[in-house]
XYZ file of C-alpha atoms in Angstrom:
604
model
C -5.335 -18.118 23.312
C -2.308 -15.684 22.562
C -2.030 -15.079 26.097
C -0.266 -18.735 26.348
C 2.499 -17.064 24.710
C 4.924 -14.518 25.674
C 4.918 -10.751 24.213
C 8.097 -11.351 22.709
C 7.106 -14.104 20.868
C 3.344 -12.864 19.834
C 6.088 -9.425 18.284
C 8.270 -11.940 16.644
C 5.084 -13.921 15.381
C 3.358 -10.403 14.315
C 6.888 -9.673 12.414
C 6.917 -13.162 10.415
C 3.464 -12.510 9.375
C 5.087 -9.023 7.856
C 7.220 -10.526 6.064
C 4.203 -12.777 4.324
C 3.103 -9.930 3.625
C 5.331 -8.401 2.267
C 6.352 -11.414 0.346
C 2.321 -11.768 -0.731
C 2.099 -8.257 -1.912
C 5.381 -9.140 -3.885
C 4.083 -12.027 -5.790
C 1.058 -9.897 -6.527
C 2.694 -7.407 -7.907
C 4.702 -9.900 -9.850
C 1.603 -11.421 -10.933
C -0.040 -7.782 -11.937
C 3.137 -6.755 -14.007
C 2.268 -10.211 -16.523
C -1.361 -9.304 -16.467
C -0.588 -5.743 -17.447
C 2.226 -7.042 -19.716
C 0.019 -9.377 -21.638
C -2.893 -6.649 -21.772
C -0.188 -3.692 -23.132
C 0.656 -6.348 -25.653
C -2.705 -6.974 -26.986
C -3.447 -2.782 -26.803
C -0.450 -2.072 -28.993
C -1.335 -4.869 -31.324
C -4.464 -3.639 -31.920
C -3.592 0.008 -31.673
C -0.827 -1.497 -34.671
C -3.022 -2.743 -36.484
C -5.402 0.094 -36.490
C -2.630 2.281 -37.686
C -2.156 -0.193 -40.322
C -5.782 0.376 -41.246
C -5.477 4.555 -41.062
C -2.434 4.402 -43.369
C -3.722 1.932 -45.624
C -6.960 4.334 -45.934
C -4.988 7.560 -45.650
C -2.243 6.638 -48.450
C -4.988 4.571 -50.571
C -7.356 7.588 -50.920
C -4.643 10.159 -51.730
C -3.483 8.046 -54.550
C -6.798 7.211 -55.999
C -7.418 11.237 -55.343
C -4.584 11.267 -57.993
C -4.858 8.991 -60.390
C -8.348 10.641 -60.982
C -6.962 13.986 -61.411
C -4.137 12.576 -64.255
C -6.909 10.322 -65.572
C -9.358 12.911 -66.330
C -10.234 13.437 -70.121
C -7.941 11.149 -70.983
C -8.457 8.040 -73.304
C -9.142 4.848 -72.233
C -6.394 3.091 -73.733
C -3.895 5.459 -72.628
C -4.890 5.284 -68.964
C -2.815 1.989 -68.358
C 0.414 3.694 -69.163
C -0.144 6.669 -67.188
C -1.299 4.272 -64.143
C 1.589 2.334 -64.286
C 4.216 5.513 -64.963
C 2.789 7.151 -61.425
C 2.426 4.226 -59.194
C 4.913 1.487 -60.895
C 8.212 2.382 -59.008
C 6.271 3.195 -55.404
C 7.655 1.076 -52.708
C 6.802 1.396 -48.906
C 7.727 -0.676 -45.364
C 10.924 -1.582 -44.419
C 11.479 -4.746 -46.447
C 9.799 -2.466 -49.461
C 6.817 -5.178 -49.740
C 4.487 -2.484 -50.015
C 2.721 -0.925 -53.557
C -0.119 0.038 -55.160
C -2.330 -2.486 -58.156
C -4.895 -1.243 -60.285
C -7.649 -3.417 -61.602
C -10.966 -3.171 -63.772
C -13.174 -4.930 -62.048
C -11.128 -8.646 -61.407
C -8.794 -7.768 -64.148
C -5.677 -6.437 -63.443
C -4.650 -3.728 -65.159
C -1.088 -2.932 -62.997
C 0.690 -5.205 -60.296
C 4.415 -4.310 -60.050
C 4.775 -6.872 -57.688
C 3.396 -9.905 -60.559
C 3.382 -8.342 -64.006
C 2.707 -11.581 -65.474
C -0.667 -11.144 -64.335
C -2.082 -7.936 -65.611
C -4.412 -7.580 -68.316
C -5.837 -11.360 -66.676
C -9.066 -11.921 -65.059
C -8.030 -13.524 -61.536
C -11.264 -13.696 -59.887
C -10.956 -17.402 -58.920
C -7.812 -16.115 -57.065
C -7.710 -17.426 -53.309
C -5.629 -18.185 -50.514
C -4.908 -21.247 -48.397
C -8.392 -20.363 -46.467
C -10.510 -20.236 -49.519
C -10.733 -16.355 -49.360
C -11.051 -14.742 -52.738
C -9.376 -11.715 -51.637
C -9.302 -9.839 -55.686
C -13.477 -10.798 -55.921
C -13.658 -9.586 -52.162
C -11.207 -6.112 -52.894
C -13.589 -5.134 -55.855
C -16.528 -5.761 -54.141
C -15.014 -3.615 -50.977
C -13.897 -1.034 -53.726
C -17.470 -0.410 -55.350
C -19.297 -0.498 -52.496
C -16.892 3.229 -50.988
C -13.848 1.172 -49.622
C -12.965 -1.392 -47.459
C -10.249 -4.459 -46.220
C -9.281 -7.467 -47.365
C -7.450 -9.781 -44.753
C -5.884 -12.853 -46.505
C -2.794 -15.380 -47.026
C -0.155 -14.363 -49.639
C 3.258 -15.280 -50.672
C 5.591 -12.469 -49.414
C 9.221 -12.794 -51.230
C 11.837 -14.291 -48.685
C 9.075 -15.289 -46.065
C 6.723 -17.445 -47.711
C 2.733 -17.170 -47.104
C 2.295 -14.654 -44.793
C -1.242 -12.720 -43.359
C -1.571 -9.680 -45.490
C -4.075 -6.611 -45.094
C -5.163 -4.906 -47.955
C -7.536 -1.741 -48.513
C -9.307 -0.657 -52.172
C -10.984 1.854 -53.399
C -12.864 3.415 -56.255
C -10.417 6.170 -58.635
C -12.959 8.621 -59.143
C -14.290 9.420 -62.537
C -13.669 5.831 -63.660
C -14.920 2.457 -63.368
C -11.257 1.403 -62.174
C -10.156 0.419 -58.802
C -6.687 0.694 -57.115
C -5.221 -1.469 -53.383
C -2.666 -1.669 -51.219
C -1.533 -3.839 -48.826
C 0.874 -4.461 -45.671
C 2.290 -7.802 -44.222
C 1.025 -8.008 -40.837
C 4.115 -10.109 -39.700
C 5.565 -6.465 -39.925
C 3.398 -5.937 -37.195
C 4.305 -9.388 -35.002
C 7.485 -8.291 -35.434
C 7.156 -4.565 -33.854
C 5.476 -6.309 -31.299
C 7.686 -8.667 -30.023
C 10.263 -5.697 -30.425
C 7.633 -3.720 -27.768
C 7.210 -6.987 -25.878
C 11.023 -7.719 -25.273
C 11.359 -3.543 -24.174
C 8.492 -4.049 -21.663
C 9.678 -7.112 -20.471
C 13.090 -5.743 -20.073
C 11.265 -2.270 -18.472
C 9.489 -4.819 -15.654
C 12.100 -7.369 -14.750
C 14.557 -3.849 -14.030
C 11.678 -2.071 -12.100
C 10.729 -5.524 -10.192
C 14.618 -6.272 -9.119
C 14.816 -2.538 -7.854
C 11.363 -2.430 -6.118
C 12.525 -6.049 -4.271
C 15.759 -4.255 -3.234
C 14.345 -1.778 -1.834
C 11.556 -3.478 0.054
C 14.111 -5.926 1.081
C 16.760 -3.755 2.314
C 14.214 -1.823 4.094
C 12.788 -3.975 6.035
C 16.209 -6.123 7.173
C 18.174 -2.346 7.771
C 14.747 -0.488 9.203
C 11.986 -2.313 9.910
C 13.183 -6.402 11.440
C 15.905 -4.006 13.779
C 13.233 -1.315 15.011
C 10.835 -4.515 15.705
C 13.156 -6.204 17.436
C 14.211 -3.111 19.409
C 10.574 -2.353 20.326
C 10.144 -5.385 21.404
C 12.965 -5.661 23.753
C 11.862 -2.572 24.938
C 8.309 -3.936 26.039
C 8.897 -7.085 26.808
C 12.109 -6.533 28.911
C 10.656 -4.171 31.644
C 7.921 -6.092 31.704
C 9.719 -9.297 32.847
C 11.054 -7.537 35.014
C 7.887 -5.132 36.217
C 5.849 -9.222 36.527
C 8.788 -10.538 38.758
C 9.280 -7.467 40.879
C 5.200 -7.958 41.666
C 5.480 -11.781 42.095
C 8.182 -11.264 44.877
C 5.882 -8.828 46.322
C 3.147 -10.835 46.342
C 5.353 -13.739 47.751
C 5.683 -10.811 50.680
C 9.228 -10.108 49.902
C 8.981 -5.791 49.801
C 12.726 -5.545 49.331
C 12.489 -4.827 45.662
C 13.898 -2.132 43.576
C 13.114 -1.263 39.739
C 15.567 0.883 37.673
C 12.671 2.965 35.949
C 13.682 5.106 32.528
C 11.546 6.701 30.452
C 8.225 8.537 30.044
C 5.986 5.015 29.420
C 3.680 3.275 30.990
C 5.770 0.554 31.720
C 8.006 3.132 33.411
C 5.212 4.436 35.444
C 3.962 0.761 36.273
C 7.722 0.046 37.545
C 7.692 3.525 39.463
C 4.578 2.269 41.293
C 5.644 -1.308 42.116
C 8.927 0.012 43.847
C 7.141 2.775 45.698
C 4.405 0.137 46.766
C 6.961 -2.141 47.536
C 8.576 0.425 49.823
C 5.095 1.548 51.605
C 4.681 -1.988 52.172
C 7.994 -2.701 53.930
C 7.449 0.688 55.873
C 4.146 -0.608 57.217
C 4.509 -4.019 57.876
C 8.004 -3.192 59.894
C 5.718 -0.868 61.511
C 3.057 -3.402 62.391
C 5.708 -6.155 63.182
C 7.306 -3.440 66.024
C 3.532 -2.512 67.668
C 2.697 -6.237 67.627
C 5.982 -7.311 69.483
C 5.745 -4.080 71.903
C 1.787 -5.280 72.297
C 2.858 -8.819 72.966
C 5.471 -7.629 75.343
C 2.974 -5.278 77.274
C 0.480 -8.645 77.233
C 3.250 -10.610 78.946
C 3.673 -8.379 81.509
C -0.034 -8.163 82.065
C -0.208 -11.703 82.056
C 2.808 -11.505 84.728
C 1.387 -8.344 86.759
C -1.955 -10.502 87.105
C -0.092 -13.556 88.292
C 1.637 -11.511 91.026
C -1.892 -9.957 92.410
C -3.180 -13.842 92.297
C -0.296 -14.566 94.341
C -0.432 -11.433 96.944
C -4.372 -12.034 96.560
C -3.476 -15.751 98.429
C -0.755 -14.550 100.667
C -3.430 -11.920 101.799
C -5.706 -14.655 102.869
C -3.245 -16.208 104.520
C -1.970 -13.278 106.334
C -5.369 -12.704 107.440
C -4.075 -15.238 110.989
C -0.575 -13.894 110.726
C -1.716 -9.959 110.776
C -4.494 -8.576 108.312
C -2.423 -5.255 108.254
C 0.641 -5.843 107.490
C -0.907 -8.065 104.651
C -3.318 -5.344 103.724
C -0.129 -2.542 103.653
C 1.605 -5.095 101.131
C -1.124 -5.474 99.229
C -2.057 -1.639 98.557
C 1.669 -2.283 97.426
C 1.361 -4.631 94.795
C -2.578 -3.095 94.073
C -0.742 0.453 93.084
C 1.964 -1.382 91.276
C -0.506 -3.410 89.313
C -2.644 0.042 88.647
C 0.412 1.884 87.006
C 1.649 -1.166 84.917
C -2.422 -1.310 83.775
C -2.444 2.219 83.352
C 1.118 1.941 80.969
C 0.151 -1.098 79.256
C -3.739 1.128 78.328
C -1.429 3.718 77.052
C 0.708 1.311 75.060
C -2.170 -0.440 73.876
C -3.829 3.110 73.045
C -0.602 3.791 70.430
C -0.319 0.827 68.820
C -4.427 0.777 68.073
C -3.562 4.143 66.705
C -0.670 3.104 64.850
C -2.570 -0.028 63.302
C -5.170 2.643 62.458
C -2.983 4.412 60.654
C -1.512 1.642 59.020
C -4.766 0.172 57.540
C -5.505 3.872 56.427
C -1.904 3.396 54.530
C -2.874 -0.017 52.901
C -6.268 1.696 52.062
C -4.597 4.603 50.190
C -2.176 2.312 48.336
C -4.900 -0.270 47.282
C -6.648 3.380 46.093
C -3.391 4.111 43.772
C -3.617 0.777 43.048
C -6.790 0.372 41.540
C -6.634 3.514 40.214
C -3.739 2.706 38.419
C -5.158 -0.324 37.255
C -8.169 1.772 35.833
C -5.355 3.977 34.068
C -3.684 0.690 32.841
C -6.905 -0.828 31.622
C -7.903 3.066 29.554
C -4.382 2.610 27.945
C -5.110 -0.782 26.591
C -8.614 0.289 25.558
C -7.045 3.341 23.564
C -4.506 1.150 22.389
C -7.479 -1.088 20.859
C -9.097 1.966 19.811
C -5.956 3.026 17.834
C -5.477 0.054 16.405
C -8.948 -0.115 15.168
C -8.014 3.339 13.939
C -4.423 2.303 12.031
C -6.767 -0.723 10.042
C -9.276 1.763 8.845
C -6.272 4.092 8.161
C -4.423 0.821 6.271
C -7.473 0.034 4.509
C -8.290 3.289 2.979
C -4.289 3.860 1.989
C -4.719 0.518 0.474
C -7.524 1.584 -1.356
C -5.718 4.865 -2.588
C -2.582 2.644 -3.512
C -5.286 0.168 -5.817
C -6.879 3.648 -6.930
C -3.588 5.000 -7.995
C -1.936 1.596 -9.950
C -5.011 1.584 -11.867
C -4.061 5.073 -13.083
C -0.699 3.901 -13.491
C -1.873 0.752 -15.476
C -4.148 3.645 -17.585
C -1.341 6.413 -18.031
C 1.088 3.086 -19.893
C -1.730 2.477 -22.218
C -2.691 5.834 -22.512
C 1.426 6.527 -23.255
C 1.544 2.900 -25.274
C -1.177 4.487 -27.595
C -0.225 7.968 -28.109
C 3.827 6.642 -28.666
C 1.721 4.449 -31.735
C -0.423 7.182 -32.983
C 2.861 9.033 -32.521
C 4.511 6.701 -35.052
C 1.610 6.410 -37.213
C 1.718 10.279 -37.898
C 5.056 10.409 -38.804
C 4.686 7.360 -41.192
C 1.580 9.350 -42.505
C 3.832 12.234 -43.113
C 6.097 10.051 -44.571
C 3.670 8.979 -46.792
C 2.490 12.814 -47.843
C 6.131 13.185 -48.543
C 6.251 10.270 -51.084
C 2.872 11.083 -52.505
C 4.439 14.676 -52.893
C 7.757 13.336 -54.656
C 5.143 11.536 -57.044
C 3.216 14.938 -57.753
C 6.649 16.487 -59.112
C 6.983 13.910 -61.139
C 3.469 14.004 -62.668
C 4.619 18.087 -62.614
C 7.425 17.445 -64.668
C 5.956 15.390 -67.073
C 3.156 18.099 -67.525
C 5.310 20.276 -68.315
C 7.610 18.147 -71.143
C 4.034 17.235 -72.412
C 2.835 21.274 -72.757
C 6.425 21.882 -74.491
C 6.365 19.057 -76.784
C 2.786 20.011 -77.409
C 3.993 23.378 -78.336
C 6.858 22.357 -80.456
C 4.364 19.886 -82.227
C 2.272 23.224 -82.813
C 5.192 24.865 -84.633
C 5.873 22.072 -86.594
C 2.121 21.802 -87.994
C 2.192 25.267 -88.194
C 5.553 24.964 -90.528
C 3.612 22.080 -92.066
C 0.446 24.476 -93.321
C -2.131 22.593 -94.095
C -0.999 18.933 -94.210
C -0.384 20.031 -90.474
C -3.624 21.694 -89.201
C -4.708 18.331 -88.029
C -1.839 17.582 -86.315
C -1.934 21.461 -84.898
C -5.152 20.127 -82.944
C -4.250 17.394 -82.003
C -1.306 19.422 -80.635
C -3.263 22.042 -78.900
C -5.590 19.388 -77.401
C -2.680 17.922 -75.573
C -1.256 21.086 -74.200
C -4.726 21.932 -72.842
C -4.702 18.517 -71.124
C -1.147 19.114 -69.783
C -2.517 22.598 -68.329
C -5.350 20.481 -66.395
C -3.010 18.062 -65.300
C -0.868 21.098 -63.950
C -3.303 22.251 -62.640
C -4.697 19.377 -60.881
C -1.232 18.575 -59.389
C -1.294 21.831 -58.146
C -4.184 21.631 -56.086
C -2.997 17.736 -55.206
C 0.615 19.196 -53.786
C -1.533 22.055 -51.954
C -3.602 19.065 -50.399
C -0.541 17.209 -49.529
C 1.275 20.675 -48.118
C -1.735 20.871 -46.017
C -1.907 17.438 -44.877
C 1.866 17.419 -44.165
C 1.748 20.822 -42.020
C -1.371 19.002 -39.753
C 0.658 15.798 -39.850
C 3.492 17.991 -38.429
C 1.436 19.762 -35.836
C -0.074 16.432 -34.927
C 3.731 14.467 -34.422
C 4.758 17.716 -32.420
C 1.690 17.736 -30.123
C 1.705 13.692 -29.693
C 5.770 14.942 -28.606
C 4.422 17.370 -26.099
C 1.724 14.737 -25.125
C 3.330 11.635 -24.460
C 6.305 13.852 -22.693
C 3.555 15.008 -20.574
C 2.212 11.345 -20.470
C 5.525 10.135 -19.016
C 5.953 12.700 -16.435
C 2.172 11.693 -15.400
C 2.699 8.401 -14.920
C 6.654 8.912 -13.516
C 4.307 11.116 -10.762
C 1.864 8.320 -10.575
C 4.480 5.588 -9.891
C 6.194 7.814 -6.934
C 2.482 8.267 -5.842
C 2.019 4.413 -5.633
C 5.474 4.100 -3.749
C 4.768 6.302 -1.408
C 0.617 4.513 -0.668
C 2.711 1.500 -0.542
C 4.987 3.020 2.344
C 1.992 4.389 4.336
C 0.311 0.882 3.967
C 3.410 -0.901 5.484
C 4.006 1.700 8.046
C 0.280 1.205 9.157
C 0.206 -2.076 9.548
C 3.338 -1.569 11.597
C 2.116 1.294 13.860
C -1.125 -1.064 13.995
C 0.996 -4.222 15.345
C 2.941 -1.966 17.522
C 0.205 -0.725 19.247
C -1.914 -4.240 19.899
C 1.401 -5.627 21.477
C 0.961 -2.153 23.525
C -2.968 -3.408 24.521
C -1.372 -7.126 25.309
C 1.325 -5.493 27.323
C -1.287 -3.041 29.185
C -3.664 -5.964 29.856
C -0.881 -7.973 31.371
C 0.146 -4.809 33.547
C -3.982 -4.728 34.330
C -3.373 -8.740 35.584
C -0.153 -8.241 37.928
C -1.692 -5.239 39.609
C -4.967 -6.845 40.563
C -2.048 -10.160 41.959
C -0.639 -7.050 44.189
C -4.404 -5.013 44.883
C -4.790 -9.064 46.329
C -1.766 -8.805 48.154
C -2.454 -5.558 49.767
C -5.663 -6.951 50.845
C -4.260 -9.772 52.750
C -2.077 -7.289 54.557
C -4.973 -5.622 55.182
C -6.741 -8.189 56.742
C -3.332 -8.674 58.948
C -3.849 -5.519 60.383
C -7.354 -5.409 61.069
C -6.561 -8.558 62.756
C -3.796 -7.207 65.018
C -6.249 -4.342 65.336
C -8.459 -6.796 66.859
C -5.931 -8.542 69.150
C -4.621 -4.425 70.308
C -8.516 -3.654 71.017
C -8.743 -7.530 73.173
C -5.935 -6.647 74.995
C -7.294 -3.375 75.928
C -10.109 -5.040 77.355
C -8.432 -7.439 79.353
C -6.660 -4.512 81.080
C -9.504 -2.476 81.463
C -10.925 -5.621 83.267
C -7.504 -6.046 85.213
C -8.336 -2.281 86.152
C -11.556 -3.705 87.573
C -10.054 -6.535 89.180
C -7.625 -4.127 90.980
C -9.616 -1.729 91.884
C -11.785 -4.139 93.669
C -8.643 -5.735 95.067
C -8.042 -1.896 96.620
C -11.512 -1.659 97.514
C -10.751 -5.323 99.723
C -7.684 -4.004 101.137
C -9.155 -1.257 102.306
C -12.023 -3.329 104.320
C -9.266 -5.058 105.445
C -7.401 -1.947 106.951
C -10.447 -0.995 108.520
C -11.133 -4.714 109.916
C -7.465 -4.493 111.280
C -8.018 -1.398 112.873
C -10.797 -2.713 115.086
C-alpha cells in the first residue's frame, strides 16, 4: 500500500508520526509527574503524621519518665502542685498549641490550656463525632499507651482534628497526654505540595525546551536532509532507467558518494553506455549486411540476365557468349566470395554483441541480487533498532521507577530528618525542665537545712520539726538524684538524636546525588530511545528505497533482453544471408560448369 506513495512523502509521513511521539511521550510524562505528585503528597502526609505519632510517644514518655521520678515518696496531696510547677508553663509547635494535662482517671488534675476544668470529672466529654476522647485517653493510658484522634476547639481556628497520645506516670495511678493539631500538618503539606509543584512545572518547561529545540534544530533538518538525499538520486537514478528502457542510451548520471544509490547510478550510466556502444555496433553490421544483400540481390540479377543473353547467343556464337559469361561467372564468384566474408564478420560481431548484452544482463542481475541483500539487511536492521528501542525503553521505565523511589526515599528521610531535630528539640526542652526541677532540689535541701538549724536552735519544741526537716532534705537528695540520671538520659538521647540528624544530612545528600544521577540516567534512555526509532525509520526508508532500485533494474534486465532478442534476430538474418550466398556459390559454379560445356560445344 505505501508503495502508492513516494519516498519522500512515506520520510515526511515517518517524521509526523515522530513528532506524535514525541508529543505522546510528553503528555505521559505530564500525566506521570501528577500521579507521582499526588502519591509524594499522600507519602509525606503519612510519613507527617507518623512523625507526629513518634514525637507524641517520644516527648509523652520522657515526661511521664519524670514526673515519676519527682513524684516518688511524695504525698498525695502535694503531687498536684509539683505536676503543675514542671509541666504548667511547657509550650510546643509553632502557634504554641501544644502541652501536657494530667488526669486521675477522667478527672483532671492539670490542663493549662482550660484550668477551669481541673479537679472535674469530664468523662461525658466528646466532640462533634460523638468520640469521648478523655474516657478513650484513660482507657489508652492504662492499657501501656496509645492515640486519641478527635475534634477540638483550637484558639484562633475553631474545631480543628487533634491527635493526642497518654500514658501511665509510673508509680502512680495518674495519667498524663499530649496532643498536636493536625491542620499543622495540612499546612506543611500544602507548603511541600506548592514546592513540588513548583519543582515539576520548572523541570517540565525545561525538558519541553529541550525536546523541542532538539528536534526543530537537529532532528526535522537531518530528516529532511536524509531524505533529499534518498529520494533525490533516486528520481533521478528511476528516470535515467525509464529513458533507457524507452531505448534512449544517451544518458549520463552525476554519481557522488560511497552509497548504494551511487553505485546504482554508476551502473545505469555505464549500462547505458554499453548499450549505445552495441546497438551502434549492430545498427553499422546490419546496414553493411543489408548493403552486401543488395548487391547479392543485384550480382544475381546480372547472372539471370547474362544466363538469357547466353541462350540467346547460343545462334549468334556460343563462344563469344560463353567467354562473356566466364566473365560475369568470375565476377559473380568474387562478389559471393566478399559478401561470405562480410557476412562471416558481422555474424562474428553480432556474436560478440549478444555475448556483451549477456555479460551486462549478468551485472545486472547480479546487481539486483546485491540490491535486494541491502534491503533484506536493511529489514534485518531495522528489526534489530526495535528490539534495541524496546529494551532502551524498558531500561528508561526501569530507571524512572528508581527515580520515582529515590523522591520518596529522599521525601522520607528529609521528614525523618525533621522529625529528629524536633525530637532533639524536644530533649532540649525536657532538659531546660530538669534544671529547673535541679534548682528547686536544691532550694528545697537548703531550706531543709536551714529548717534543721532552726529546730535545732528550737531544742526540743523543735525536734519534730528537725524531722520533718531532715525528711525533706532526703527527698530533695532523691529528687537530685533522679534528675540526674533523667538529664544523663536526655544527654544520651540528644547525642543519638545528633548522630541521627547528621547521618539523615549525609543520607539524603547522598539521596539527592542518587537520584540527580538517576534523572541524567533517564535523559540519556530517553535519547537512545528517540535516536532508535530514528536510526530504525532511517533504515526502512533505506529497504523502500533498495526495493524500488530492485524494481527499475529488473524494467532495464527487460530491456536488455529485448535487445537481446534484436540481435539474435539479426544473427539470424546474417546466418540467412550466408546461405543464400553459399547457394549463389552453387548457382555459379554450375553456371561455370555450363559455360564450360559450352566452350567445348563451340569448339566442335
Amino acid at each position: 500500500m505505501l508503495r502508492r506513495f513516494s519516498i519522500h512523502l512515506r520520510i515526511l509521513f515517518v517524521i509526523s508520526l515522530m513528532v506524535i511521539f514525541v508529543l505522546g511521550v510528553t503528555l505521559a510524562f505530564l500525566s506521570n509527574s501528577r500521579t507521582i505528585r499526588e502519591i509524594s503528597l499522600e507519602e509525606v502526609n503519612d510519613l507527617m503524621l507518623n512523625a507526629q505519632r513518634d514525637k507524641l510517644q517520644i516527648a509523652t514518655h520522657t515526661v511521664a519518665v519524670m514526673l515519676g521520678q519527682a513524684l516518688k515518696n511524695v504525698p498525695p496531696e502535694s503531687r498536684i502542685d509539683i505536676i503543675k510547677d514542671l509541666t504548667a508553663d511547657i509550650r510546643f509547635e509553632a502557634d504554641e498549641s501544644g502541652y501536657y494535662f494530667v488526669y486521675k482517671g477522667t478527672t483532671a488534675l492539670s490542663v493549662p490550656a482550660k484550668t477551669s476544668v481541673e479537679g472535674t470529672d469530664i468523662s461525658g466529654a466528646k466532640d462533634v463525632n460523638g468520640v469521648f476522647y478523655v474516657k478513650g485517653l484513660a482507657e489508652k493510658a492504662h492499657q501501656g499507651g496509645g492515640f486519641i484522634q478527635y475534634i477540638f476547639q483550637k484558639p484562633g481556628a475553631g474545631e480543628q482534628p487533634k491527635l493526642a497520645y497518654s500514658e501511665m506516670i509510673p508509680g502512680t495511678d495518674l495519667w498524663v497526654g499530649t496532643g498536636v493539631y493536625i491542620d499543622n500538618i495540612q499546612a506543611a503539606q500544602t507548603q511541600v505540595a506548592n514546592r513540588i509543584n513548583e519543582v515539576v512545572s520548572s523541570n517540565v518547561t525545561w525538558i519541553v525546551a529541550v525536546i523541542a529545540a532538539i528536534f526543530v534544530l537537529i532532528v526535522l533538518p537531518l530528516a529532511l536532509l536524509i531524505s533529499r538525499s534518498i529520494s533525490k538520486p533516486l528520481g533521478a537514478a528511476t528516470a535515467a532507467a525509464g529513458e533507457i528502457a524507452g531505448g534512449n542510451f544517451d544518458v549520463t548520471l552525476t554519481a557522488t558518494g560511497h552509497d548504494e544509490v551511487t553505485r546504482l547510478e554508476q551502473a545505469l550510466s555505464t549500462m547505458g553506455a554499453t548499450l549505445r556502444t552495441n546497438i551502434t555496433e549492430i545498427e553499422a553490421k546490419s546496414a553493411e549486411a543489408e548493403e552486401k544483400a543488395r548487391a547479392a540481390e543485384v550480382a544475381k540479377a546480372e547472372a539471370e540476365e547474362a544466363r538469357l543473353r547466353a541462350e540467346s547467343a547460343m545462334s549468334e556464337g556460343m563462344l563469344q557468349a560463353a567467354q562473356r559469361l566466364d566473365e560475369v561467372v568470375r565476377n559473380i564468384s568474387a562478389a559471393s566470395e566478399e559478401i561470405s566474408a562480410h557476412a562471416d564478420e558481422i555474424n562474428s560481431g553480432t556474436q560478440h554483441q549478444r555475448e556483451r548484452i549477456e555479460t551486462t544482463a549478468t551485472a545486472m542481475e547480479e546487481m539486483n541480487a546485491t540490491v535486494l541483500e541491502v534491503a533484506r539487511n536493511a529489514s534485518d536492521a531495522a528489526m534489530q533498532g526495535e528490539t534495541v528501542k524496546s529494551q532502551a525503553q524498558e531500561g528508561a521505565d526501569v530507571v524512572r521507577g528508581s527515580i520515582r523511589a529515590m523522591d520518596a526515599t529522599r521525601t522520607q528521610a528529609g521528614s525523618l530528618q525533621e522529625s529528629m531535630k524536633a525530637l532533639e528539640d524536644q530533649a532540649a526542652s525536657i532538659g531546660q525542665i530538669m534544671n529547673v526541677i535541679t534548682d528547686i532540689a536544691d532550694q528545697t535541701n537548703l531550706l531543709a537545712l536551714n529548717a534543721a538549724i532552726e529546730a535545732a536552735r528550737a531544742g526540743e519544741a523543735g525536734r519534730g520539726f528537725a524531722v520533718v526537716a531532715d525528711e525533706v532534705r532526703k527527698l530533695a537528695e532523691k529528687t537530685m538524684t533522679a534528675t540526674k540520671e533523667v538529664g544523663d538520659s536526655i544527654a544520651a538521647i540528644q547525642r543519638v538524636a545528633d548522630e541521627n540528624v547528621q547521618a539523615m544530612d549525609t543520607a539524603v545528600s547522598e539521596l539527592e546525588t542518587a537520584t540527580e544521577h538517576s534523572h541524567r540516567s533517564g535523559e540519556a534512555l530517553e535519547q537512545i530511545v528517540s535516536g532508535t526509532e530514528h536510526s530504525a525509520e532511517q533504515i526502512r526508508s533505506i529497504a523502500t528505497a533498495a526495493e524500488q532500485q530492485s524494481a527499475a533494474s529488473d524494467e532495464i534486465n527487460q530491456s536488455i533482453e529485448e535487445i537481446s532478442n534484436i540481435a539474435a534476430e539479426t544473427a539470424r538474418g546474417v546466418a540467412e544471408t550466408t546461405d543464400a550466398l553459399s547457394q549463389l556459390a552453387s548457382q555459379a559454379a554450375a553456371l561455370q560448369n555450363l559455360i564450360e560445356e559450352l566452350k567445348t560445344d563451340a569448339g566442335r
